[in-house]
Amino acid sequence: MVGAPGAGKGTQASLLADRMGLPHVASGELFRNNIREQTALGRKASEYIERGALVPDPLTVQLIADRLAQPDAADGVILDGFPRTRPQAEALDSMLARRGGRVAGALYVDVDRDEIMRRLSGRWLCSESEDHVYHATAHPPKVAGRCDTDGAPLYQRDDDQPATVRARLDQQLPPMYEVIDYYADRGVLSAVDGDRPIAEVTDSLLRAIAQPAS
Ligand SMILES: [Zn+2]
């Protein structure tokens, strides 16, 4: 699964995994589990994370390879959150080739950048309760800037502010487009319009899987 932050990629990966009876392998969760369980790879990964460094690709690929070696992954997995760069996509292909496997399909949940901006920068939180969450377009408060439940002022987290979101997208989108080009060149990319209701996107993804691009 390939998609920008906020495109609904994780949600769709989870739904597809359920519908297809395959494990949903989310790389972020895989890291967290290995670190929590103090596996050899988890300990290595945390050495990088603790000093704010990027986990090197070979280590990440090893984590994925270990996960794919588990019995429930014998028929394949829905991979989510990896690869994020072209070198990672190449490393994944090499690893799979050694095991006699392959990327059967790359599914791109396509949402344009303006919509991604709206989704990611629209979140407002209540200053009284973290359970009261609003969204400028999807779930606006009745009175601008005030919580419906208790009237407390709403605020935006730094992470959700437009300038922060814009900077994050500037960093993350170019490598994502390289991953998309990589799979398009190999004839395995299917793009679906992600700016639709969740169930419609899922149906399109299932159709794309049933009729591979090549
Ligand atoms: Zn509130």
CSV table of C-alpha atoms and ligand atoms in Angstrom, one decimal:
chain,number,residue,atom,x,y,z
A,1,MET,CA,0.0,0.0,0.0
A,2,VAL,CA,1.3,3.4,-1.0
A,3,GLY,CA,-0.2,6.7,0.0
A,4,ALA,CA,0.4,10.1,1.5
A,5,PRO,CA,-0.1,10.7,5.3
A,6,GLY,CA,-3.8,11.3,5.7
A,7,ALA,CA,-4.8,9.5,2.5
A,8,GLY,CA,-6.4,6.7,4.5
A,9,LYS,CA,-3.8,4.1,3.5
A,10,GLY,CA,-3.6,2.5,7.0
A,11,THR,CA,-7.4,2.2,7.2
A,12,GLN,CA,-7.6,0.7,3.8
A,13,ALA,CA,-4.8,-1.7,4.5
A,14,SER,CA,-6.6,-2.9,7.6
A,15,LEU,CA,-9.9,-3.4,5.7
A,16,LEU,CA,-8.2,-5.2,2.8
A,17,ALA,CA,-6.4,-7.5,5.2
A,18,ASP,CA,-9.7,-8.4,6.8
A,19,ARG,CA,-11.5,-8.9,3.5
A,20,MET,CA,-8.6,-11.0,2.0
A,21,GLY,CA,-7.8,-12.9,5.2
A,22,LEU,CA,-4.1,-11.8,5.1
A,23,PRO,CA,-2.1,-10.2,7.8
A,24,HIS,CA,-1.8,-6.4,7.9
A,25,VAL,CA,1.9,-5.7,8.3
A,26,ALA,CA,2.3,-2.1,9.3
A,27,SER,CA,6.0,-1.2,9.5
A,28,GLY,CA,5.6,1.3,12.4
A,29,GLU,CA,3.7,-1.2,14.5
A,30,LEU,CA,6.3,-3.9,13.6
A,31,PHE,CA,9.0,-1.6,14.9
A,32,ARG,CA,7.1,-0.8,18.1
A,33,ASN,CA,6.4,-4.5,18.8
A,34,ASN,CA,10.0,-5.6,18.3
A,35,ILE,CA,11.2,-2.8,20.5
A,36,ARG,CA,8.7,-3.6,23.2
A,37,GLU,CA,9.5,-7.3,23.1
A,38,GLN,CA,13.2,-6.5,23.1
A,39,THR,CA,14.0,-8.8,20.2
A,40,ALA,CA,17.5,-8.6,18.8
A,41,LEU,CA,16.3,-6.5,15.8
A,42,GLY,CA,14.2,-4.4,18.1
A,43,ARG,CA,17.2,-3.6,20.3
A,44,LYS,CA,19.3,-2.6,17.3
A,45,ALA,CA,16.5,-0.4,15.9
A,46,SER,CA,16.0,1.4,19.2
A,47,GLU,CA,19.7,2.3,19.3
A,48,TYR,CA,19.1,4.4,16.2
A,49,ILE,CA,15.7,5.7,17.3
A,50,GLU,CA,17.0,6.8,20.7
A,51,ARG,CA,19.6,9.0,19.1
A,52,GLY,CA,17.1,10.4,16.7
A,53,ALA,CA,18.7,8.7,13.7
A,54,LEU,CA,16.9,6.9,10.8
A,55,VAL,CA,16.8,3.1,11.1
A,56,PRO,CA,19.0,1.9,8.2
A,57,ASP,CA,17.1,0.2,5.3
A,58,PRO,CA,18.8,-3.2,5.7
A,59,LEU,CA,17.6,-3.4,9.3
A,60,THR,CA,14.1,-2.5,8.4
A,61,VAL,CA,14.1,-5.0,5.5
A,62,GLN,CA,15.3,-7.6,8.0
A,63,LEU,CA,12.4,-6.8,10.3
A,64,ILE,CA,10.0,-7.3,7.4
A,65,ALA,CA,11.7,-10.5,6.3
A,66,ASP,CA,11.3,-11.9,9.8
A,67,ARG,CA,7.6,-11.1,9.8
A,68,LEU,CA,7.1,-12.6,6.4
A,69,ALA,CA,8.8,-15.8,7.6
A,70,GLN,CA,6.0,-16.4,10.2
A,71,PRO,CA,3.4,-19.1,9.3
A,72,ASP,CA,0.4,-16.7,9.0
A,73,ALA,CA,2.3,-14.8,6.2
A,74,ALA,CA,2.7,-17.9,4.0
A,75,ASP,CA,0.0,-16.7,1.6
A,76,GLY,CA,1.2,-13.1,1.5
A,77,VAL,CA,0.6,-9.9,3.5
A,78,ILE,CA,-0.7,-6.4,3.1
A,79,LEU,CA,2.4,-4.3,3.6
A,80,ASP,CA,1.8,-0.8,4.9
A,81,GLY,CA,4.3,2.0,5.7
A,82,PHE,CA,7.1,0.4,3.8
A,83,PRO,CA,8.8,0.9,1.3
A,84,ARG,CA,8.9,4.7,1.6
A,85,THR,CA,11.8,5.3,-0.7
A,86,ARG,CA,13.0,3.9,-4.0
A,87,PRO,CA,16.1,2.3,-2.4
A,88,GLN,CA,13.8,0.6,0.1
A,89,ALA,CA,11.6,-0.7,-2.7
A,90,GLU,CA,14.7,-2.1,-4.4
A,91,ALA,CA,15.8,-3.7,-1.2
A,92,LEU,CA,12.4,-5.2,-0.7
A,93,ASP,CA,12.4,-6.7,-4.2
A,94,SER,CA,15.9,-8.2,-3.6
A,95,MET,CA,14.8,-9.7,-0.3
A,96,LEU,CA,11.6,-11.2,-1.8
A,97,ALA,CA,13.5,-12.5,-4.8
A,98,ARG,CA,15.9,-14.4,-2.5
A,99,ARG,CA,12.8,-16.0,-0.9
A,100,GLY,CA,11.1,-16.8,-4.2
A,101,GLY,CA,8.5,-14.1,-3.6
A,102,ARG,CA,7.6,-10.8,-5.2
A,103,VAL,CA,5.5,-7.7,-4.8
A,104,ALA,CA,2.3,-8.9,-6.5
A,105,GLY,CA,0.8,-5.4,-6.6
A,106,ALA,CA,1.4,-1.9,-5.4
A,107,LEU,CA,-1.8,-0.1,-4.5
A,108,TYR,CA,-1.7,3.6,-4.5
A,109,VAL,CA,-4.4,5.4,-2.6
A,110,ASP,CA,-4.4,8.7,-4.5
A,111,VAL,CA,-5.5,11.8,-2.8
A,112,ASP,CA,-4.4,15.2,-4.1
A,113,ARG,CA,-2.2,17.4,-2.0
A,114,ASP,CA,-4.8,20.1,-1.4
A,115,GLU,CA,-7.2,17.5,0.1
A,116,ILE,CA,-4.4,16.0,2.2
A,117,MET,CA,-3.6,19.5,3.5
A,118,ARG,CA,-7.3,19.9,4.4
A,119,ARG,CA,-7.5,16.6,6.1
A,120,LEU,CA,-4.2,16.9,8.1
A,121,SER,CA,-4.4,20.6,9.1
A,122,GLY,CA,-8.1,20.7,10.0
A,123,ARG,CA,-7.9,19.1,13.4
A,124,TRP,CA,-8.9,21.2,16.4
A,125,LEU,CA,-8.8,19.9,20.0
A,126,CYS,CA,-10.8,21.1,23.1
A,127,SER,CA,-8.6,22.7,25.7
A,128,GLU,CA,-10.7,21.0,28.4
A,129,SER,CA,-11.0,17.4,27.2
A,130,GLU,CA,-8.9,15.4,24.7
A,131,ASP,CA,-12.0,13.4,23.9
A,132,HIS,CA,-13.5,16.4,22.2
A,133,VAL,CA,-11.9,16.5,18.8
A,134,TYR,CA,-13.1,18.6,15.8
A,135,HIS,CA,-12.2,19.0,12.2
A,136,ALA,CA,-12.6,22.2,10.2
A,137,THR,CA,-14.5,20.5,7.3
A,138,ALA,CA,-15.3,16.9,8.4
A,139,HIS,CA,-16.7,17.8,11.9
A,140,PRO,CA,-16.8,21.5,12.6
A,141,PRO,CA,-17.9,22.8,16.0
A,142,LYS,CA,-21.3,24.7,16.0
A,143,VAL,CA,-19.6,27.9,17.2
A,144,ALA,CA,-16.2,28.6,15.6
A,145,GLY,CA,-13.3,28.0,18.0
A,146,ARG,CA,-15.5,26.7,20.9
A,147,CYS,CA,-16.2,23.1,22.0
A,148,ASP,CA,-19.9,22.0,21.5
A,149,THR,CA,-19.9,20.0,24.8
A,150,ASP,CA,-18.4,22.5,27.3
A,151,GLY,CA,-17.8,25.7,25.4
A,152,ALA,CA,-14.0,25.6,26.1
A,153,PRO,CA,-11.7,27.2,23.5
A,154,LEU,CA,-10.3,24.9,20.8
A,155,TYR,CA,-6.7,24.8,19.8
A,156,GLN,CA,-4.5,23.2,17.2
A,157,ARG,CA,-1.5,21.0,18.1
A,158,ASP,CA,1.8,22.0,16.5
A,159,ASP,CA,1.8,18.8,14.4
A,160,ASP,CA,-1.6,19.8,12.9
A,161,GLN,CA,-0.8,23.4,12.0
A,162,PRO,CA,-0.7,24.1,8.3
A,163,ALA,CA,3.0,25.2,8.2
A,164,THR,CA,4.0,22.0,10.0
A,165,VAL,CA,1.9,19.8,7.7
A,166,ARG,CA,3.2,21.5,4.6
A,167,ALA,CA,6.8,20.9,5.7
A,168,ARG,CA,6.1,17.3,6.4
A,169,LEU,CA,4.5,16.8,3.0
A,170,ASP,CA,7.4,18.6,1.3
A,171,GLN,CA,9.6,16.0,2.9
A,172,GLN,CA,7.5,12.9,2.4
A,173,LEU,CA,5.8,13.2,-1.0
A,174,PRO,CA,8.8,13.3,-3.3
A,175,PRO,CA,10.2,10.0,-2.2
A,176,MET,CA,6.7,8.5,-2.3
A,177,TYR,CA,6.3,9.6,-5.9
A,178,GLU,CA,9.6,7.8,-6.7
A,179,VAL,CA,8.2,4.6,-5.1
A,180,ILE,CA,5.1,5.0,-7.3
A,181,ASP,CA,7.2,5.5,-10.4
A,182,TYR,CA,9.3,2.4,-9.5
A,183,TYR,CA,6.2,0.2,-9.3
A,184,ALA,CA,4.7,1.7,-12.4
A,185,ASP,CA,7.8,0.9,-14.3
A,186,ARG,CA,7.5,-2.7,-13.2
A,187,GLY,CA,3.9,-2.9,-14.3
A,188,VAL,CA,2.5,-3.7,-10.8
A,189,LEU,CA,1.0,-0.3,-9.8
A,190,SER,CA,-2.7,0.3,-9.5
A,191,ALA,CA,-3.9,3.7,-8.4
A,192,VAL,CA,-7.3,4.3,-7.0
A,193,ASP,CA,-9.0,7.6,-6.3
A,194,GLY,CA,-8.8,7.9,-2.5
A,195,ASP,CA,-11.0,11.0,-2.3
A,196,ARG,CA,-14.3,9.0,-1.9
A,197,PRO,CA,-16.1,7.3,0.9
A,198,ILE,CA,-14.1,4.6,2.6
A,199,ALA,CA,-16.2,1.6,1.4
A,200,GLU,CA,-16.0,2.7,-2.2
A,201,VAL,CA,-12.2,3.0,-2.0
A,202,THR,CA,-12.0,-0.5,-0.5
A,203,ASP,CA,-14.1,-1.9,-3.4
A,204,SER,CA,-11.9,-0.2,-6.0
A,205,LEU,CA,-8.8,-1.7,-4.2
A,206,LEU,CA,-10.3,-5.2,-4.2
A,207,ARG,CA,-11.1,-4.9,-7.9
A,208,ALA,CA,-7.5,-3.7,-8.6
A,209,ILE,CA,-6.1,-6.7,-6.8
A,210,ALA,CA,-8.5,-9.1,-8.7
A,211,GLN,CA,-7.2,-7.6,-12.0
A,212,PRO,CA,-3.5,-6.9,-11.6
A,213,ALA,CA,-2.0,-4.2,-13.7
A,214,SER,CA,0.2,-6.7,-15.6
B,1,ZN,ZN,-14.7,20.1,25.2
